[in-house]
Coordinates of C-alpha atoms and ligand atoms in Angstrom, one line a residue:
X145 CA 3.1 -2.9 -23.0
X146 CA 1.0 -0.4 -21.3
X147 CA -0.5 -0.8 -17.9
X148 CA -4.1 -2.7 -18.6
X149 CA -2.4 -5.4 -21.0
X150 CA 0.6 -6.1 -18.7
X151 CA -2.1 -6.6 -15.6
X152 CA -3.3 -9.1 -17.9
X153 CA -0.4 -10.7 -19.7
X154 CA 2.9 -10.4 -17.2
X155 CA 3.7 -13.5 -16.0
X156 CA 1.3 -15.4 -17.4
X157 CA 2.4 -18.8 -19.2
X158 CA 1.1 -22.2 -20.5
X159 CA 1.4 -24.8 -18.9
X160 CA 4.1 -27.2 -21.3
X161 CA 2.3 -30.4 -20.3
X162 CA -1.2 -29.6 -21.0
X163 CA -1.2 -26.3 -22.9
X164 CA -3.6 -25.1 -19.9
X165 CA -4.0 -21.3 -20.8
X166 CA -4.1 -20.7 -17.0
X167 CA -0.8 -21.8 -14.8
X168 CA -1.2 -24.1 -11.9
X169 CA -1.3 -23.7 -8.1
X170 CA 2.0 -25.9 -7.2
X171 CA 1.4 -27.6 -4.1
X172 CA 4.7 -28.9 -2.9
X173 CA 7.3 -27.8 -0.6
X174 CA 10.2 -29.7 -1.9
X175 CA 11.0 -30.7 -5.7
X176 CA 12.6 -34.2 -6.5
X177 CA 16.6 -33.7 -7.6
X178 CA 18.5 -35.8 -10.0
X179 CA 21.8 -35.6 -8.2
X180 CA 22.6 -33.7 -5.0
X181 CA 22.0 -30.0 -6.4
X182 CA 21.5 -30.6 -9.8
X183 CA 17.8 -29.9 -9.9
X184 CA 15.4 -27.3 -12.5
X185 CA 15.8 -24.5 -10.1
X186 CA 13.8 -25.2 -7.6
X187 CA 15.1 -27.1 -4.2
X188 CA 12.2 -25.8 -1.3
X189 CA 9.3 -23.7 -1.4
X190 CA 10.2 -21.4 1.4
X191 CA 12.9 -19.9 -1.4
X192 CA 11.0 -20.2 -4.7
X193 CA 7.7 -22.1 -6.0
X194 CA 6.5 -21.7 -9.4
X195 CA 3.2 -20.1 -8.8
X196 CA 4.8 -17.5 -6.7
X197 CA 7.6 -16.9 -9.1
X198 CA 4.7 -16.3 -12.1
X199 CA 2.8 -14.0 -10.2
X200 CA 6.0 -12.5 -8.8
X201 CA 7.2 -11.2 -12.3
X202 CA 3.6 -10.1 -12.4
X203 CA 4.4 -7.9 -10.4
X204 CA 7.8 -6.4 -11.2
X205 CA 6.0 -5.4 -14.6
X206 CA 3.2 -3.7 -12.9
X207 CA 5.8 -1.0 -11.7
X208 CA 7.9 -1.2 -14.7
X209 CA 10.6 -2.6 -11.8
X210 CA 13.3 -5.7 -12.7
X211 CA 12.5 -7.5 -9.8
X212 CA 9.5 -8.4 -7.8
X213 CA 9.0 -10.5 -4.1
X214 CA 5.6 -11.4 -2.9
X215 CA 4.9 -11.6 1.5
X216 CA 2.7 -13.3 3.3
X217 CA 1.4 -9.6 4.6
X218 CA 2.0 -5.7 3.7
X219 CA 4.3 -5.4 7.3
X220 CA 5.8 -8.8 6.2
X221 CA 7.4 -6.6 3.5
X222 CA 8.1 -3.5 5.6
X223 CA 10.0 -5.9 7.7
X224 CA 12.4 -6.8 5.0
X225 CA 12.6 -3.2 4.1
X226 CA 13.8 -2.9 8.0
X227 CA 15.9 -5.9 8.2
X228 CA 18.0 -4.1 5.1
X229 CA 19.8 -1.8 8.0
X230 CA 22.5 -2.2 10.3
X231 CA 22.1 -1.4 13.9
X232 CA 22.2 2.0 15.1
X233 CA 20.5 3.3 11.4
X234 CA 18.6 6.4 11.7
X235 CA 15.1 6.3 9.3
X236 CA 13.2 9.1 8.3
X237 CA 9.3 8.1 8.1
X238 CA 6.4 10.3 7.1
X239 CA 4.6 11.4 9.9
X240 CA 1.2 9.8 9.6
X241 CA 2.6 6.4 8.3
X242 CA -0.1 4.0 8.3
X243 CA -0.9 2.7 11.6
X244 CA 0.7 -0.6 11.6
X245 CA 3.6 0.4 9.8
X246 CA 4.2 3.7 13.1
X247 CA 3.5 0.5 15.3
X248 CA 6.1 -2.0 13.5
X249 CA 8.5 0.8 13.9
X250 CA 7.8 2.4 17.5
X251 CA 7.1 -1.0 19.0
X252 CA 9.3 -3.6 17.3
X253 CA 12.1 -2.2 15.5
X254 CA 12.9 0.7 17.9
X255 CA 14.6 -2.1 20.4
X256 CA 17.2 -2.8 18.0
X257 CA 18.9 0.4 18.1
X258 CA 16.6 1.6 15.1
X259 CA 15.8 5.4 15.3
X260 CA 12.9 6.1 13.8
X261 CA 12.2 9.7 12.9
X262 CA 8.8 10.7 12.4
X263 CA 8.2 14.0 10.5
X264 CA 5.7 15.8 7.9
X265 CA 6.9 15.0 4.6
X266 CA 4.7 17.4 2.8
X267 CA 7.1 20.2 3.5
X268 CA 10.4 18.5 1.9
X269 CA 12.8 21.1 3.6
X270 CA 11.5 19.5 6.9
X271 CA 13.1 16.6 5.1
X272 CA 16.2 17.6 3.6
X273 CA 17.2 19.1 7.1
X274 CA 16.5 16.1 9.0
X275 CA 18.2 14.2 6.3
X276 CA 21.4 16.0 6.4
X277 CA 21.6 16.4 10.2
X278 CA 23.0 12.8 10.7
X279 CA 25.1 10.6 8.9
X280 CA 23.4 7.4 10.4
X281 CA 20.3 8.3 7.9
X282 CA 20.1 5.4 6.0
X283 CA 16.6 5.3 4.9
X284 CA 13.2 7.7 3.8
X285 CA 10.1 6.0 4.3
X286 CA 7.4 7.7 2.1
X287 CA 3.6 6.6 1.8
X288 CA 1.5 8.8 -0.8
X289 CA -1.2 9.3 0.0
X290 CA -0.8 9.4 3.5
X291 CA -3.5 7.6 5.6
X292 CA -5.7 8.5 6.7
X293 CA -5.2 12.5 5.7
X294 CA -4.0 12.1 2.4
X295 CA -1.2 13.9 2.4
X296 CA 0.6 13.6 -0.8
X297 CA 4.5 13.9 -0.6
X298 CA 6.9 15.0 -3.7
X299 CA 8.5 11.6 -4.4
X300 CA 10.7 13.2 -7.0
X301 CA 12.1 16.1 -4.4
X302 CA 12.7 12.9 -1.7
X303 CA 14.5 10.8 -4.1
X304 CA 17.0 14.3 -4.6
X305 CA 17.4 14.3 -0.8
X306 CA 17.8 10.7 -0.5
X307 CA 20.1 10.6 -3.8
X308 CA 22.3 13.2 -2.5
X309 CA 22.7 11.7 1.1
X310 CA 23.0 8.3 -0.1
X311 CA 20.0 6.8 1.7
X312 CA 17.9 4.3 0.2
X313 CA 14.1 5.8 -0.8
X314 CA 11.1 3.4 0.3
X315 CA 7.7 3.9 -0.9
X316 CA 4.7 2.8 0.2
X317 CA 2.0 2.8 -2.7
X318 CA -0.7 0.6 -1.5
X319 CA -3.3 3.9 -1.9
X320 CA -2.4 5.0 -5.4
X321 CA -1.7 1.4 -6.7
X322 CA 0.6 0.5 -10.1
X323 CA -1.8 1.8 -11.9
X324 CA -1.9 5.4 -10.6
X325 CA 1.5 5.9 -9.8
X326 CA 5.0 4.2 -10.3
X327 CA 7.4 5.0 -7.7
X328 CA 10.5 3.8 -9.3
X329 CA 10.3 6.1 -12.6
X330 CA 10.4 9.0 -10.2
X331 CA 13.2 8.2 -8.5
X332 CA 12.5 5.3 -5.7
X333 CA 14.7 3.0 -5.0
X334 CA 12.1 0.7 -3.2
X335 CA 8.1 0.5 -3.9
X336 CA 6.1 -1.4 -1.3
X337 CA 2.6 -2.4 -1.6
X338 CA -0.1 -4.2 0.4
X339 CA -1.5 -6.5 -1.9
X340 CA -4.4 -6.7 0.7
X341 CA -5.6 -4.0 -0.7
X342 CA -6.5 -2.8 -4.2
X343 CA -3.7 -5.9 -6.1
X344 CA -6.0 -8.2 -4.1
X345 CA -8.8 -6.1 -4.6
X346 CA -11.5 -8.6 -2.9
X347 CA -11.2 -8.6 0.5
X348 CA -10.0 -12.2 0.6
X349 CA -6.4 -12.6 1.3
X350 CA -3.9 -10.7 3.2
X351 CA -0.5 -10.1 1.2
X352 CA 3.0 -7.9 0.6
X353 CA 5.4 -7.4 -2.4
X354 CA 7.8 -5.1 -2.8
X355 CA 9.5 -3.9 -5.9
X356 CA 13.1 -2.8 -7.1
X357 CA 15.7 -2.4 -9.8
X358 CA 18.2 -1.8 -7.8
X359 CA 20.3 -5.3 -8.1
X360 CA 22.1 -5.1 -4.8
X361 CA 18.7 -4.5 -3.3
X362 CA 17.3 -7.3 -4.5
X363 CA 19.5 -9.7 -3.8
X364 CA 19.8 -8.7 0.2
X365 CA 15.9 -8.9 -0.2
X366 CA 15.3 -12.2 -1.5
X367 CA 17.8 -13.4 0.4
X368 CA 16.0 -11.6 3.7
X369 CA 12.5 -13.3 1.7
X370 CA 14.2 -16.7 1.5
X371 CA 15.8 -16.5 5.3
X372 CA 13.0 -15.0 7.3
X373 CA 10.5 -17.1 5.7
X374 CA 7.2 -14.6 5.5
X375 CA 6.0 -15.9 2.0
X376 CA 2.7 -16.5 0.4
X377 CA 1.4 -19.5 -0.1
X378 CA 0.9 -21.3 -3.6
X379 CA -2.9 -20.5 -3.3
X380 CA -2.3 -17.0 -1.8
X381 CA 0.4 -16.5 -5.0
X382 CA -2.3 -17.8 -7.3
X383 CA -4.8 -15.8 -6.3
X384 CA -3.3 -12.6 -6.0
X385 CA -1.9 -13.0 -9.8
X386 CA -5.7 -13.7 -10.5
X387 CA -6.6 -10.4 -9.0
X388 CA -3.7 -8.6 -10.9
X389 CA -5.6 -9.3 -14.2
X390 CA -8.0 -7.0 -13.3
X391 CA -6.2 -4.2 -11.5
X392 CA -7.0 -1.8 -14.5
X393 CA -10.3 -2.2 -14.8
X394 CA -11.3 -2.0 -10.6
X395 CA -9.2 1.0 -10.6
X396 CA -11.2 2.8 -12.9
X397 CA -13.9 2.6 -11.1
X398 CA -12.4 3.1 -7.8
X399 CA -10.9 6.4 -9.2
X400 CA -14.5 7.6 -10.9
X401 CA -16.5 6.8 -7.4
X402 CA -13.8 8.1 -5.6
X403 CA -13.7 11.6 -7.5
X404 CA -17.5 11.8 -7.7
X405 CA -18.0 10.7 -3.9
X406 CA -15.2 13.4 -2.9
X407 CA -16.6 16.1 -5.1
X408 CA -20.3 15.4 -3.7
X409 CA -19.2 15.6 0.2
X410 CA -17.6 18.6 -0.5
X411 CA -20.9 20.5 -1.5
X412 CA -22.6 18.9 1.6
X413 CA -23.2 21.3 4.5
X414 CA -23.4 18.2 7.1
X415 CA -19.2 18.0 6.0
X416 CA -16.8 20.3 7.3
X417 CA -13.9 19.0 5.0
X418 CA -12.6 16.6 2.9
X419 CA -9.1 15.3 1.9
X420 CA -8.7 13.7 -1.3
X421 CA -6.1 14.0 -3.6
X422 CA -7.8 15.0 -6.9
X423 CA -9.8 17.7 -5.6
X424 CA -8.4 21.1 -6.6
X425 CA -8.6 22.2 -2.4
X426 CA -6.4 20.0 -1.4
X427 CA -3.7 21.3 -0.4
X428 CA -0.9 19.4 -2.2
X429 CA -3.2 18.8 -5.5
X430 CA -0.7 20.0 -7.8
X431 CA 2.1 17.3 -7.2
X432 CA -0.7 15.1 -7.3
X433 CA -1.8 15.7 -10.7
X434 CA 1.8 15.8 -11.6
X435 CA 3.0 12.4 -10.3
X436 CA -0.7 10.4 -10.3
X437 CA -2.6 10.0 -13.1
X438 CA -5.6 9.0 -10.8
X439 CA -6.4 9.7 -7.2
X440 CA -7.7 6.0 -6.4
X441 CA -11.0 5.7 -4.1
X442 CA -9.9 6.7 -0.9
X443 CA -11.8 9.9 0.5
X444 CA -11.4 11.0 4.1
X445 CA -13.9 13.8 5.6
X446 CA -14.4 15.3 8.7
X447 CA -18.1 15.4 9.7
X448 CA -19.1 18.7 10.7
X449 CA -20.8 17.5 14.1
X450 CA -20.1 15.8 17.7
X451 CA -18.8 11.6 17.3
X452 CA -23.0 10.9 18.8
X453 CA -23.7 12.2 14.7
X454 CA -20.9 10.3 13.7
X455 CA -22.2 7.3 15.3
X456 CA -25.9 7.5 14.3
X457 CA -24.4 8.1 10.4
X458 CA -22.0 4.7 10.3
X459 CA -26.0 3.0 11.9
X460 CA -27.4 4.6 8.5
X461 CA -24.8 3.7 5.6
X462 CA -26.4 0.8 4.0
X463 CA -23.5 -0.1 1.2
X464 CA -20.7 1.1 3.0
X465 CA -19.7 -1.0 5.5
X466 CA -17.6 -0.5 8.5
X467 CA -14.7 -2.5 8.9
X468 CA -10.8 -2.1 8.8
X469 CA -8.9 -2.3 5.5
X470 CA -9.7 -0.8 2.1
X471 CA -8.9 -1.1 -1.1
X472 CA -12.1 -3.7 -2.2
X473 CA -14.2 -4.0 -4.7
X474 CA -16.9 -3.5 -2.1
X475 CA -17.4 0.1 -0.5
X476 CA -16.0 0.3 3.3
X477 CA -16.3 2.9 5.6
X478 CA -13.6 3.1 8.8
X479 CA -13.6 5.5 11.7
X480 CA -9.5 5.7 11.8
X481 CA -9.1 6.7 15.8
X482 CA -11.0 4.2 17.2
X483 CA -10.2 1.3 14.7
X484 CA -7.1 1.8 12.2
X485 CA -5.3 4.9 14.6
X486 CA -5.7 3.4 17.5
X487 CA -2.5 2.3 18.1
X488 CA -1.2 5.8 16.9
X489 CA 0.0 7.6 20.1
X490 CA -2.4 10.2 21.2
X491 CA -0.3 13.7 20.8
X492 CA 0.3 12.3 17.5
X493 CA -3.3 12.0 16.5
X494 CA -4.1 15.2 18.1
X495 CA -1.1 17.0 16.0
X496 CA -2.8 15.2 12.9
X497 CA -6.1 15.8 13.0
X498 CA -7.2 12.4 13.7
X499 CA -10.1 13.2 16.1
X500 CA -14.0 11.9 16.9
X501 CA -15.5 13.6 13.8
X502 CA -12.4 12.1 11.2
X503 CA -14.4 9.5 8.8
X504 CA -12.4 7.2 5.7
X505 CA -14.2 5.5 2.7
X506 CA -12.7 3.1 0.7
X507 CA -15.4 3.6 -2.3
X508 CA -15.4 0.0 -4.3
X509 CA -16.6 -0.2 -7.7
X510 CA -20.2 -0.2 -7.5
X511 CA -22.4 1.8 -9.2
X512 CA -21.7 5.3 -8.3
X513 CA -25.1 7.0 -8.1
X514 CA -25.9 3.8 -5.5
X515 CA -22.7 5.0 -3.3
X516 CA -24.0 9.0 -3.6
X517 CA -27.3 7.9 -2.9
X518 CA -26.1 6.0 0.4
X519 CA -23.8 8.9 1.6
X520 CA -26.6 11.1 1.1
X521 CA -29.4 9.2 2.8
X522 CA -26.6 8.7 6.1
X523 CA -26.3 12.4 6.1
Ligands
PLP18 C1 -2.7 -2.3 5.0 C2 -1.5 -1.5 4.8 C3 -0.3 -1.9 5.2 C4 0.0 -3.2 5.9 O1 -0.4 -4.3 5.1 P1 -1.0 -5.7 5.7 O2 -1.3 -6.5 4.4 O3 -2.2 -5.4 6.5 O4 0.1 -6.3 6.5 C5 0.8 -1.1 4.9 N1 0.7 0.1 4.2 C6 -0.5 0.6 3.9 C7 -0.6 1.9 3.2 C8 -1.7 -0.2 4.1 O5 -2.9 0.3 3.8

């Protein structure tokens, strides 16, 4: 099936004893056994609930993966990712990760003899030599587009290096979303999404999933899933699936306000530059249009004035509003070093170009002459 019919159809079923069209939210944390361990496959809700399982094979078919687990949060997931490695593994991760994911890594992880590597994975060279200085490299963390600079890395070119130096390749696609880009069919052995963001697509619910089909993967993931415990809830599960109906649709729109909002800033004088993928400037557009076949709504832009201007034009946006997150089918507008980046160590904001004057939208699906109109009147 092609992408808008499985966002409707994958994992959807009856229910056998009503015939209701739509599958309910199961409620329960154990399930009743007719002998010890003879039961229909389900024993406790921590390691498998119906409603989670539906909207889990949801979405393994978005990315055309075998297998698909649900968290209760995007890190939730990275975690599991991380929990894959032995002590003393060396991972390579793209240099502006997003924020919570650097402070997961650099806070958390890095006291359990984790080394975390943090380097610009536009240039793969950079990667293939960091790759092949140490044996201990046992992951490649990759997130295209990059956030908040959109930087868009090769992922066939890092699934060579990570193919031919037997590390497993991890990537994060929250930004592009199944419907722009699938990971797995260019070589990943991993895909990672915040379903926060555009498979939630409302703003209401905070959720993780990753994708694989790799067996051996899996199974040390659901396992790592079923031990750890981060799970969705029933409701959470429910919803999310809900949302995943209409992935195809919202990311039309995303993409078209997205393009149209990224072309107009660029023609503005008030904008010194702007990074978004589908723009022929930017400077890694070409593996873009190769290995997206839509750039999403995310457009970051530096305003060409002191943060003072910056501050009076968040005060005039009247649809955009400012708060974390992204990925909505309302418009959003952050100011990543004082609220996303924060937690990003200074020399590394500095070296990225996250400074006073660095501005992200998340464009939502509203009408787009109504978002132009906005941008425009805040200019
Ligand atoms: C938000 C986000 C995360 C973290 O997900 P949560 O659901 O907030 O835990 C990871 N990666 C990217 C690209 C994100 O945007």
């Amino acid at each position: 099936m092609k992408p808008f019919t499985t966002c409707v159809h994958a994992g959807a079923k009856v229910e056998p004893t009503t015939g209701a069209i739509m599958y309910p939210i199961f409620t329960t944390s154990t399930y009743v056994q007719e002998e010890p361990a003879k039961h229909k496959g389900f024993d406790y809700s921590r390691a498998d609930n119906p409603t989670r399982q539906a909207y889990e094979e949801a979405l393994a078919a978005t990315e055309g993966a075998q297998h698909g687990l649900s968290f209760a949060s995007g890190l939730a997931a990275v975690q599991a990712v991380v929990q894959l490695l032995d002590p003393g593994s060396r991972i390579l991760v793209c240099d502006d990760v997003y924020g919570g994911t650097g402070r997961l890594f650099r806070r958390l992880f890095a006291k359990y003899n984790l080394d975390f590597q943090f380097i610009d994975m536009a240039d793969p060279a950079a990667v293939k030599s960091a790759a092949v200085k140490s044996a201990a490299t046992k992951l490649i963390w990759v997130e295209t587009p990059t956030h908040p600079m959109m930087k868009v890395i090769d992922i066939r070119a890092m699934a060579q290096i990570a193919k031919s130096t037997g590390a497993i390749l991890v990537v994060d696609n929250t930004f592009a979303s199944p419907i722009f880009q699938n990971p797995l069919n260019l070589g990943a052995d991993i895909v990672l999404h915040s379903t926060t963001k555009y498979i939630g697509g409302h703003s209401d619910l905070i959720g993780g999933a990753l994708m694989t089909s790799r067996q051996d993967l899996f199974e040390q993931l659901k396992f790592i899933q079923f031990a750890g415990g981060a799970v969705p809830s029933p409701f959470d599960a429910y919803l999310m699936h809900r949302s995943l109906k209409t992935l195809g649709v919202r990311m039309m729109q995303h993409n078209k306000n997205g393009i149209a909002v990224a072309e107009f800033l660029a023609s503005h004088k008030r904008v010194r530059q702007v990074m978004y993928p589908g723009l022929k400037s930017h400077p890694q557009h070409t593996v873009a249009a190769e290995q997206m076949s839509g750039f999403s709504g995310m457009v970051s832009f530096d305003l060409n004035g002191t943060y003072d201007d910056v501050l009076k034009f968040l005060k005039k946006l009247k649809i955009f509003a400012l708060a974390e997150s992204l990925g909505g089918v309302e418009s959003l507008v952050n100011h990543p070093e004082k609220m996303t980046h924060a937690s990003v160590p200074e020399e590394m904001r500095k070296k990225l170009g996250i400074g006073p004057s660095l501005i992200r939208l998340s464009c939502g699906i509203e009408d787009t002459d109504d978002l132009i109109a906005d941008i425009n009147q805040a200019l």
